């Protein structure tokens, strides 16, 4: 029987166990340049089968929150080198999550104070997080976006490609393309946020076109075996929805089967919320999604996430519903989560007050077992 503690190959990345640290935004990276505390935070958690970085902007236009990192300047690449070196010195593995927020942004963060960009000029009823000059933080409504022009889309794909190259230069073991949680790629996928009438809007193939082009560019640049992707078929995060997610995401995974990717990372239900969240009367069928991927020839590891505890994770892997399980909040509070799951010890509780912003408190000071 397969357990969480068995090794697995995720494409070209060899994982010593199947317990992965989920990407977690922490808003502790001023000027978007990772620092010594970023390196310590990830190195503390290096016993994970794999670390996925917090969402990391591929361009300034892709920035949507205060004090989140980027991968588009030389200083950012140098900052990430400290992180990957510290993780590798601690025998860990780490991939960078590549992020363009699309409309989930604020003019305050955009180049020249411009409007954030989106598939269509439809504002998200959601908030972003900004930090005031005095250091205090707060959530504010996102700005009105403008629709991307057709001729701008190759430039967005190019920004993903360049960021993937930068990730390899910074020493990462691979990248995870963030196509979840109502950010740019997901805004194109879902019909609530994509009202385009060109080749990137309308039917499913058109709405998935940007995703497919980004995967093709990134996999072509750094190798499919170092390229992964995260999707969230039903999440309402950041005000996206689609009345018919099953055929949409079936098409997406059938397309993803074209490349021997590292892993497919699926958020089940509402991100950080109910696992059984659904639109209308039909529950989303994750087993059918995985079967469609396999039927199309997909061989990447299948990673699941959202509200897993030890029992649920053990069962998912033992019963073959997943190859790998990503843990979020539990990894914030338990740097030695792998050991604690193995030894079935109690977990430290997390402190929601220190999730976003601040310094070492709630970041570097969670205790490990003696
Ligand atoms: C929490 C706060 C800010 C951003 C996501 C990148 O949901 C995020 C995020 C989460 O994917």
Short mmCIF file of C-alpha atoms and ligand atoms in Angstrom, two decimals:
data_model
loop_
_atom_site.label_atom_id
_atom_site.label_comp_id
_atom_site.label_asym_id
_atom_site.label_seq_id
_atom_site.Cartn_x
_atom_site.Cartn_y
_atom_site.Cartn_z
CA UNK A 1 0.00 0.00 0.00
CA UNK A 2 1.33 3.44 -0.93
CA UNK A 3 1.92 5.81 1.99
CA UNK A 4 2.65 9.52 2.34
CA UNK A 5 6.23 8.57 3.17
CA UNK A 6 7.01 6.75 -0.07
CA UNK A 7 9.15 8.55 -2.64
CA UNK A 8 7.79 9.61 -6.01
CA UNK A 9 9.09 11.17 -9.21
CA UNK A 10 7.25 14.35 -10.17
CA UNK A 11 8.55 14.60 -13.73
CA UNK A 12 12.27 15.33 -13.40
CA UNK A 13 12.00 16.15 -9.68
CA UNK A 14 12.58 13.27 -7.24
CA UNK A 15 10.53 13.66 -4.06
CA UNK A 16 11.54 11.64 -0.96
CA UNK A 17 7.95 11.76 0.34
CA UNK A 18 4.50 12.87 -0.84
CA UNK A 19 3.90 15.65 1.70
CA UNK A 20 4.27 19.00 -0.05
CA UNK A 21 4.22 22.54 1.27
CA UNK A 22 1.48 24.42 -0.59
CA UNK A 23 2.14 27.89 -1.99
CA UNK A 24 1.36 30.42 0.78
CA UNK A 25 1.29 34.20 0.43
CA UNK A 26 2.90 35.77 3.53
CA UNK A 27 3.49 39.43 2.53
CA UNK A 28 6.94 39.55 4.09
CA UNK A 29 9.02 40.36 1.02
CA UNK A 30 9.46 44.16 0.87
CA UNK A 31 10.41 45.50 -2.58
CA UNK A 32 9.57 42.03 -3.96
CA UNK A 33 13.15 40.85 -3.18
CA UNK A 34 13.45 37.72 -0.99
CA UNK A 35 15.77 38.19 1.99
CA UNK A 36 17.57 36.19 4.68
CA UNK A 37 14.31 35.57 6.59
CA UNK A 38 12.68 34.20 3.42
CA UNK A 39 15.59 31.75 3.07
CA UNK A 40 15.35 30.68 6.72
CA UNK A 41 11.57 30.19 6.49
CA UNK A 42 11.80 27.84 3.52
CA UNK A 43 14.94 26.03 4.76
CA UNK A 44 13.16 25.31 8.07
CA UNK A 45 10.56 23.38 6.05
CA UNK A 46 12.99 21.55 3.73
CA UNK A 47 11.96 18.08 4.92
CA UNK A 48 8.81 18.47 2.84
CA UNK A 49 8.77 16.26 -0.23
CA UNK A 50 8.67 19.54 -2.15
CA UNK A 51 8.35 23.21 -1.24
CA UNK A 52 6.23 25.40 -3.52
CA UNK A 53 7.02 29.08 -3.07
CA UNK A 54 4.43 31.68 -2.26
CA UNK A 55 2.91 33.13 -5.44
CA UNK A 56 5.63 35.12 -7.23
CA UNK A 57 4.90 37.81 -9.81
CA UNK A 58 6.25 37.34 -13.34
CA UNK A 59 6.17 41.09 -14.02
CA UNK A 60 5.28 44.30 -12.23
CA UNK A 61 1.97 44.21 -14.09
CA UNK A 62 1.44 40.77 -12.51
CA UNK A 63 1.76 42.24 -8.99
CA UNK A 64 -1.38 42.59 -6.92
CA UNK A 65 -0.42 42.73 -3.25
CA UNK A 66 2.04 44.50 -1.01
CA UNK A 67 5.30 42.79 -0.14
CA UNK A 68 4.93 39.72 -2.34
CA UNK A 69 7.97 38.53 -4.29
CA UNK A 70 8.79 38.77 -7.98
CA UNK A 71 10.99 36.99 -10.51
CA UNK A 72 11.56 39.74 -13.06
CA UNK A 73 14.56 41.75 -11.82
CA UNK A 74 18.20 40.84 -11.24
CA UNK A 75 17.85 41.71 -7.54
CA UNK A 76 14.87 39.35 -7.20
CA UNK A 77 16.79 36.51 -8.87
CA UNK A 78 19.73 37.13 -6.48
CA UNK A 79 17.33 37.12 -3.53
CA UNK A 80 15.83 33.80 -4.62
CA UNK A 81 19.33 32.31 -5.01
CA UNK A 82 19.78 32.68 -1.24
CA UNK A 83 16.52 30.79 -0.76
CA UNK A 84 17.25 27.92 -3.15
CA UNK A 85 20.81 27.55 -1.77
CA UNK A 86 19.51 27.39 1.81
CA UNK A 87 16.85 24.84 0.85
CA UNK A 88 19.28 22.67 -1.11
CA UNK A 89 21.84 22.87 1.72
CA UNK A 90 19.09 21.46 3.95
CA UNK A 91 18.49 18.64 1.42
CA UNK A 92 15.20 20.10 0.18
CA UNK A 93 13.61 20.72 -3.20
CA UNK A 94 11.75 23.89 -4.20
CA UNK A 95 9.75 25.15 -7.18
CA UNK A 96 8.70 28.75 -7.85
CA UNK A 97 5.01 29.50 -8.30
CA UNK A 98 4.63 31.84 -11.30
CA UNK A 99 1.85 34.38 -10.87
CA UNK A 100 0.06 37.09 -12.79
CA UNK A 101 -2.83 38.48 -10.74
CA UNK A 102 -4.69 40.03 -13.70
CA UNK A 103 -7.52 42.17 -12.31
CA UNK A 104 -6.82 41.35 -8.65
CA UNK A 105 -4.61 44.39 -8.20
CA UNK A 106 -4.53 48.06 -7.42
CA UNK A 107 -3.31 51.04 -9.45
CA UNK A 108 -0.98 51.72 -6.50
CA UNK A 109 1.06 48.60 -7.45
CA UNK A 110 0.89 48.86 -11.25
CA UNK A 111 3.52 50.35 -13.59
CA UNK A 112 2.89 54.12 -13.82
CA UNK A 113 -0.22 53.75 -11.65
CA UNK A 114 -2.08 52.23 -14.61
CA UNK A 115 -5.25 50.15 -14.38
CA UNK A 116 -4.72 46.42 -13.76
CA UNK A 117 -5.26 44.19 -16.82
CA UNK A 118 -7.87 41.46 -17.31
CA UNK A 119 -9.55 39.42 -20.05
CA UNK A 120 -12.47 41.87 -19.89
CA UNK A 121 -13.09 45.19 -18.16
CA UNK A 122 -15.06 43.62 -15.32
CA UNK A 123 -14.01 44.45 -11.77
CA UNK A 124 -13.56 41.63 -9.28
CA UNK A 125 -15.66 42.03 -6.16
CA UNK A 126 -12.69 41.23 -3.99
CA UNK A 127 -9.98 42.91 -1.98
CA UNK A 128 -6.22 43.13 -2.13
CA UNK A 129 -3.75 43.79 0.63
CA UNK A 130 -1.69 46.97 0.74
CA UNK A 131 0.84 48.21 3.28
CA UNK A 132 0.86 51.87 4.30
CA UNK A 133 4.08 53.89 4.55
CA UNK A 134 3.85 53.58 8.37
CA UNK A 135 4.01 49.78 8.04
CA UNK A 136 0.39 49.08 8.90
CA UNK A 137 -1.43 46.80 6.47
CA UNK A 138 -5.01 46.54 5.30
CA UNK A 139 -7.37 45.06 2.75
CA UNK A 140 -8.73 47.45 0.09
CA UNK A 141 -11.05 46.88 -2.92
CA UNK A 142 -9.25 46.07 -6.19
CA UNK A 143 -9.12 48.72 -8.95
CA UNK A 144 -11.24 48.72 -12.13
CA UNK A 145 -9.31 46.72 -14.75
CA UNK A 146 -8.97 47.31 -18.47
CA UNK A 147 -9.31 44.53 -21.07
CA UNK A 148 -6.05 43.27 -22.56
CA UNK A 149 -5.71 43.96 -26.28
CA UNK A 150 -5.24 40.90 -28.48
CA UNK A 151 -1.77 42.05 -29.48
CA UNK A 152 -0.67 42.23 -25.82
CA UNK A 153 -1.20 38.51 -25.16
CA UNK A 154 2.08 37.28 -26.72
CA UNK A 155 3.86 39.65 -24.32
CA UNK A 156 2.13 38.05 -21.32
CA UNK A 157 3.15 34.58 -22.52
CA UNK A 158 6.69 35.90 -22.97
CA UNK A 159 6.70 37.21 -19.39
CA UNK A 160 5.88 33.68 -18.14
CA UNK A 161 8.63 32.21 -20.30
CA UNK A 162 11.17 34.75 -19.07
CA UNK A 163 10.18 34.19 -15.42
CA UNK A 164 10.57 30.42 -15.86
CA UNK A 165 14.10 30.99 -17.20
CA UNK A 166 14.78 33.32 -14.26
CA UNK A 167 13.58 30.61 -11.85
CA UNK A 168 16.09 28.13 -13.23
CA UNK A 169 18.81 30.79 -13.09
CA UNK A 170 17.87 31.35 -9.42
CA UNK A 171 18.42 27.65 -8.71
CA UNK A 172 14.83 26.39 -8.49
CA UNK A 173 14.09 22.74 -9.27
CA UNK A 174 11.16 23.78 -11.45
CA UNK A 175 8.11 26.03 -11.60
CA UNK A 176 4.40 25.76 -10.87
CA UNK A 177 2.20 27.88 -13.13
CA UNK A 178 -0.53 29.49 -10.99
CA UNK A 179 -3.72 28.94 -13.00
CA UNK A 180 -5.99 28.92 -9.94
CA UNK A 181 -7.85 31.14 -7.48
CA UNK A 182 -9.27 33.73 -9.84
CA UNK A 183 -5.96 35.19 -11.05
CA UNK A 184 -5.17 36.02 -14.69
CA UNK A 185 -5.16 32.54 -16.26
CA UNK A 186 -8.25 31.53 -14.27
CA UNK A 187 -9.95 34.82 -15.25
CA UNK A 188 -9.53 33.75 -18.88
CA UNK A 189 -10.86 30.24 -18.16
CA UNK A 190 -14.07 31.19 -16.37
CA UNK A 191 -17.01 32.69 -18.17
CA UNK A 192 -17.88 35.16 -15.37
CA UNK A 193 -14.67 37.13 -15.96
CA UNK A 194 -14.07 36.44 -19.68
CA UNK A 195 -16.52 38.15 -22.06
CA UNK A 196 -14.06 38.36 -24.97
CA UNK A 197 -15.21 37.80 -28.52
CA UNK A 198 -11.77 37.11 -30.02
CA UNK A 199 -9.70 33.89 -30.07
CA UNK A 200 -9.28 34.07 -26.25
CA UNK A 201 -12.98 34.20 -25.32
CA UNK A 202 -16.21 32.36 -26.01
CA UNK A 203 -15.93 28.60 -26.24
CA UNK A 204 -13.85 26.44 -23.91
CA UNK A 205 -10.90 26.05 -26.28
CA UNK A 206 -10.68 29.81 -26.66
CA UNK A 207 -10.89 30.50 -22.90
CA UNK A 208 -8.18 27.87 -22.28
CA UNK A 209 -5.92 29.25 -25.03
CA UNK A 210 -3.82 31.47 -22.77
CA UNK A 211 -3.24 28.60 -20.32
CA UNK A 212 -2.16 26.27 -23.12
CA UNK A 213 0.17 28.87 -24.63
CA UNK A 214 1.76 29.58 -21.25
CA UNK A 215 2.36 25.86 -20.57
CA UNK A 216 3.83 25.43 -24.05
CA UNK A 217 6.17 28.39 -23.58
CA UNK A 218 7.31 27.43 -20.08
CA UNK A 219 7.73 23.71 -20.84
CA UNK A 220 9.59 24.64 -24.04
CA UNK A 221 11.89 26.93 -22.08
CA UNK A 222 12.81 24.79 -19.03
CA UNK A 223 11.52 21.30 -19.90
CA UNK A 224 8.11 19.76 -19.27
CA UNK A 225 9.52 17.61 -16.45
CA UNK A 226 10.26 20.78 -14.46
CA UNK A 227 6.91 22.43 -15.27
CA UNK A 228 3.82 21.99 -13.11
CA UNK A 229 0.44 23.73 -12.89
CA UNK A 230 -2.17 24.53 -10.24
CA UNK A 231 -5.89 24.67 -11.01
CA UNK A 232 -9.00 25.18 -8.85
CA UNK A 233 -12.02 24.03 -10.90
CA UNK A 234 -14.81 25.35 -8.67
CA UNK A 235 -13.29 27.88 -6.31
CA UNK A 236 -15.16 31.18 -6.00
CA UNK A 237 -11.91 32.87 -4.89
CA UNK A 238 -11.50 36.41 -6.19
CA UNK A 239 -14.99 36.47 -7.64
CA UNK A 240 -14.67 34.01 -10.52
CA UNK A 241 -17.27 31.43 -11.47
CA UNK A 242 -18.33 29.25 -14.34
CA UNK A 243 -21.71 27.55 -14.67
CA UNK A 244 -20.20 24.41 -16.19
CA UNK A 245 -16.75 23.65 -14.73
CA UNK A 246 -16.64 19.92 -15.53
CA UNK A 247 -16.29 20.15 -19.34
CA UNK A 248 -14.07 23.23 -19.00
CA UNK A 249 -11.52 21.53 -16.77
CA UNK A 250 -11.82 18.23 -18.63
CA UNK A 251 -10.64 20.10 -21.71
CA UNK A 252 -7.86 21.73 -19.67
CA UNK A 253 -6.44 18.43 -18.38
CA UNK A 254 -6.76 16.82 -21.84
CA UNK A 255 -4.59 19.65 -23.16
CA UNK A 256 -2.14 19.30 -20.26
CA UNK A 257 -1.71 15.63 -21.21
CA UNK A 258 0.20 16.80 -24.30
CA UNK A 259 3.36 17.38 -22.18
CA UNK A 260 5.12 15.07 -19.67
CA UNK A 261 4.71 17.64 -16.88
CA UNK A 262 6.01 17.29 -13.30
CA UNK A 263 2.61 17.40 -11.59
CA UNK A 264 -0.96 18.66 -11.81
CA UNK A 265 -2.02 20.41 -8.58
CA UNK A 266 -5.76 20.48 -7.97
CA UNK A 267 -7.46 22.57 -5.29
CA UNK A 268 -10.64 20.68 -4.39
CA UNK A 269 -13.61 22.89 -3.47
CA UNK A 270 -13.38 26.49 -2.28
CA UNK A 271 -9.76 27.53 -1.66
CA UNK A 272 -9.16 27.51 2.09
CA UNK A 273 -12.83 26.68 2.62
CA UNK A 274 -15.43 23.98 2.03
CA UNK A 275 -14.13 20.94 0.17
CA UNK A 276 -17.63 20.20 -1.16
CA UNK A 277 -18.22 23.71 -2.54
CA UNK A 278 -20.09 23.53 -5.86
CA UNK A 279 -22.09 25.65 -8.28
CA UNK A 280 -25.70 24.55 -8.73
CA UNK A 281 -26.81 20.99 -8.13
CA UNK A 282 -23.96 18.96 -9.60
CA UNK A 283 -20.93 18.17 -7.46
CA UNK A 284 -17.62 18.46 -9.31
CA UNK A 285 -16.25 14.98 -10.08
CA UNK A 286 -12.50 15.07 -9.34
CA UNK A 287 -12.08 11.33 -9.99
CA UNK A 288 -13.56 11.82 -13.47
CA UNK A 289 -11.20 14.75 -14.04
CA UNK A 290 -8.21 12.58 -13.20
CA UNK A 291 -9.56 9.73 -15.35
CA UNK A 292 -9.93 12.13 -18.32
CA UNK A 293 -6.32 13.21 -17.84
CA UNK A 294 -5.09 9.59 -17.77
CA UNK A 295 -7.27 8.66 -20.74
CA UNK A 296 -5.70 11.50 -22.74
CA UNK A 297 -2.28 10.02 -21.96
CA UNK A 298 -1.42 12.29 -18.99
CA UNK A 299 1.28 10.80 -16.74
CA UNK A 300 2.20 13.66 -14.39
CA UNK A 301 1.86 13.13 -10.65
CA UNK A 302 -1.56 14.15 -9.33
CA UNK A 303 -1.30 16.52 -6.38
CA UNK A 304 -4.35 17.42 -4.29
CA UNK A 305 -4.92 20.21 -1.81
CA UNK A 306 -7.46 21.84 0.48
CA UNK A 307 -8.24 20.96 4.04
CA UNK A 308 -6.39 17.63 4.13
CA UNK A 309 -5.48 16.23 7.54
CA UNK A 310 -3.36 13.13 8.12
CA UNK A 311 -6.23 10.63 7.84
CA UNK A 312 -7.71 12.16 4.69
CA UNK A 313 -4.28 12.43 3.07
CA UNK A 314 -3.30 8.87 3.97
CA UNK A 315 -6.56 7.57 2.53
CA UNK A 316 -6.23 9.60 -0.69
CA UNK A 317 -2.76 8.18 -1.36
CA UNK A 318 -3.55 4.63 -0.20
CA UNK A 319 -6.68 4.48 -2.36
CA UNK A 320 -4.87 5.95 -5.35
CA UNK A 321 -7.01 9.11 -5.59
CA UNK A 322 -3.85 11.20 -5.39
CA UNK A 323 -0.10 10.75 -5.68
CA UNK A 324 0.88 13.74 -3.55
CA UNK A 325 -0.90 15.92 -0.95
CA UNK A 326 -0.15 19.62 -0.40
CA UNK A 327 -0.61 21.08 3.10
CA UNK A 328 -0.88 24.82 3.66
CA UNK A 329 -1.71 26.20 7.10
CA UNK A 330 -0.31 23.09 8.82
CA UNK A 331 3.07 23.82 7.21
CA UNK A 332 3.03 27.44 8.38
CA UNK A 333 2.74 26.25 11.99
CA UNK A 334 4.79 23.02 11.72
CA UNK A 335 8.16 23.31 9.99
CA UNK A 336 8.71 19.60 10.76
CA UNK A 337 5.27 18.55 9.51
CA UNK A 338 6.61 15.44 7.76
CA UNK A 339 8.08 14.11 11.00
CA UNK A 340 4.94 14.99 12.97
CA UNK A 341 2.72 13.15 10.48
CA UNK A 342 5.05 10.17 10.51
CA UNK A 343 5.14 10.05 14.31
CA UNK A 344 1.45 10.93 14.61
CA UNK A 345 2.22 13.67 17.12
CA UNK A 346 0.11 16.72 17.85
CA UNK A 347 0.45 19.66 15.47
CA UNK A 348 1.14 23.24 16.56
CA UNK A 349 -1.96 25.40 15.98
CA UNK A 350 -1.57 28.25 13.49
CA UNK A 351 -2.10 31.89 14.31
CA UNK A 352 -4.21 33.54 11.61
CA UNK A 353 -3.21 37.02 12.85
CA UNK A 354 0.36 36.53 11.58
CA UNK A 355 -0.48 34.93 8.21
CA UNK A 356 -0.06 38.15 6.20
CA UNK A 357 2.57 40.82 6.79
CA UNK A 358 4.88 41.41 9.76
CA UNK A 359 8.30 39.90 10.41
CA UNK A 360 9.75 36.86 12.12
CA UNK A 361 6.85 36.40 14.56
CA UNK A 362 4.50 33.75 13.20
CA UNK A 363 7.02 33.13 10.41
CA UNK A 364 10.28 31.76 11.82
CA UNK A 365 9.32 31.00 15.44
CA UNK A 366 7.03 27.95 15.26
CA UNK A 367 8.73 25.19 17.32
CA UNK A 368 9.89 21.83 16.02
CA UNK A 369 9.88 18.61 18.04
CA UNK A 370 12.89 18.13 20.29
C1 LIG B 1 -3.98 34.77 0.06
C2 LIG B 1 -3.70 36.11 0.04
C3 LIG B 1 -3.17 36.67 -1.10
C4 LIG B 1 -2.94 35.90 -2.22
C5 LIG B 1 -3.88 32.62 -3.82
C6 LIG B 1 -1.87 33.91 -4.14
O1 LIG B 1 -4.98 32.51 -3.28
C7 LIG B 1 -2.95 33.70 -3.40
C8 LIG B 1 -3.23 34.54 -2.21
C9 LIG B 1 -3.75 33.99 -1.06
O2 LIG B 1 -3.53 31.86 -4.72
#
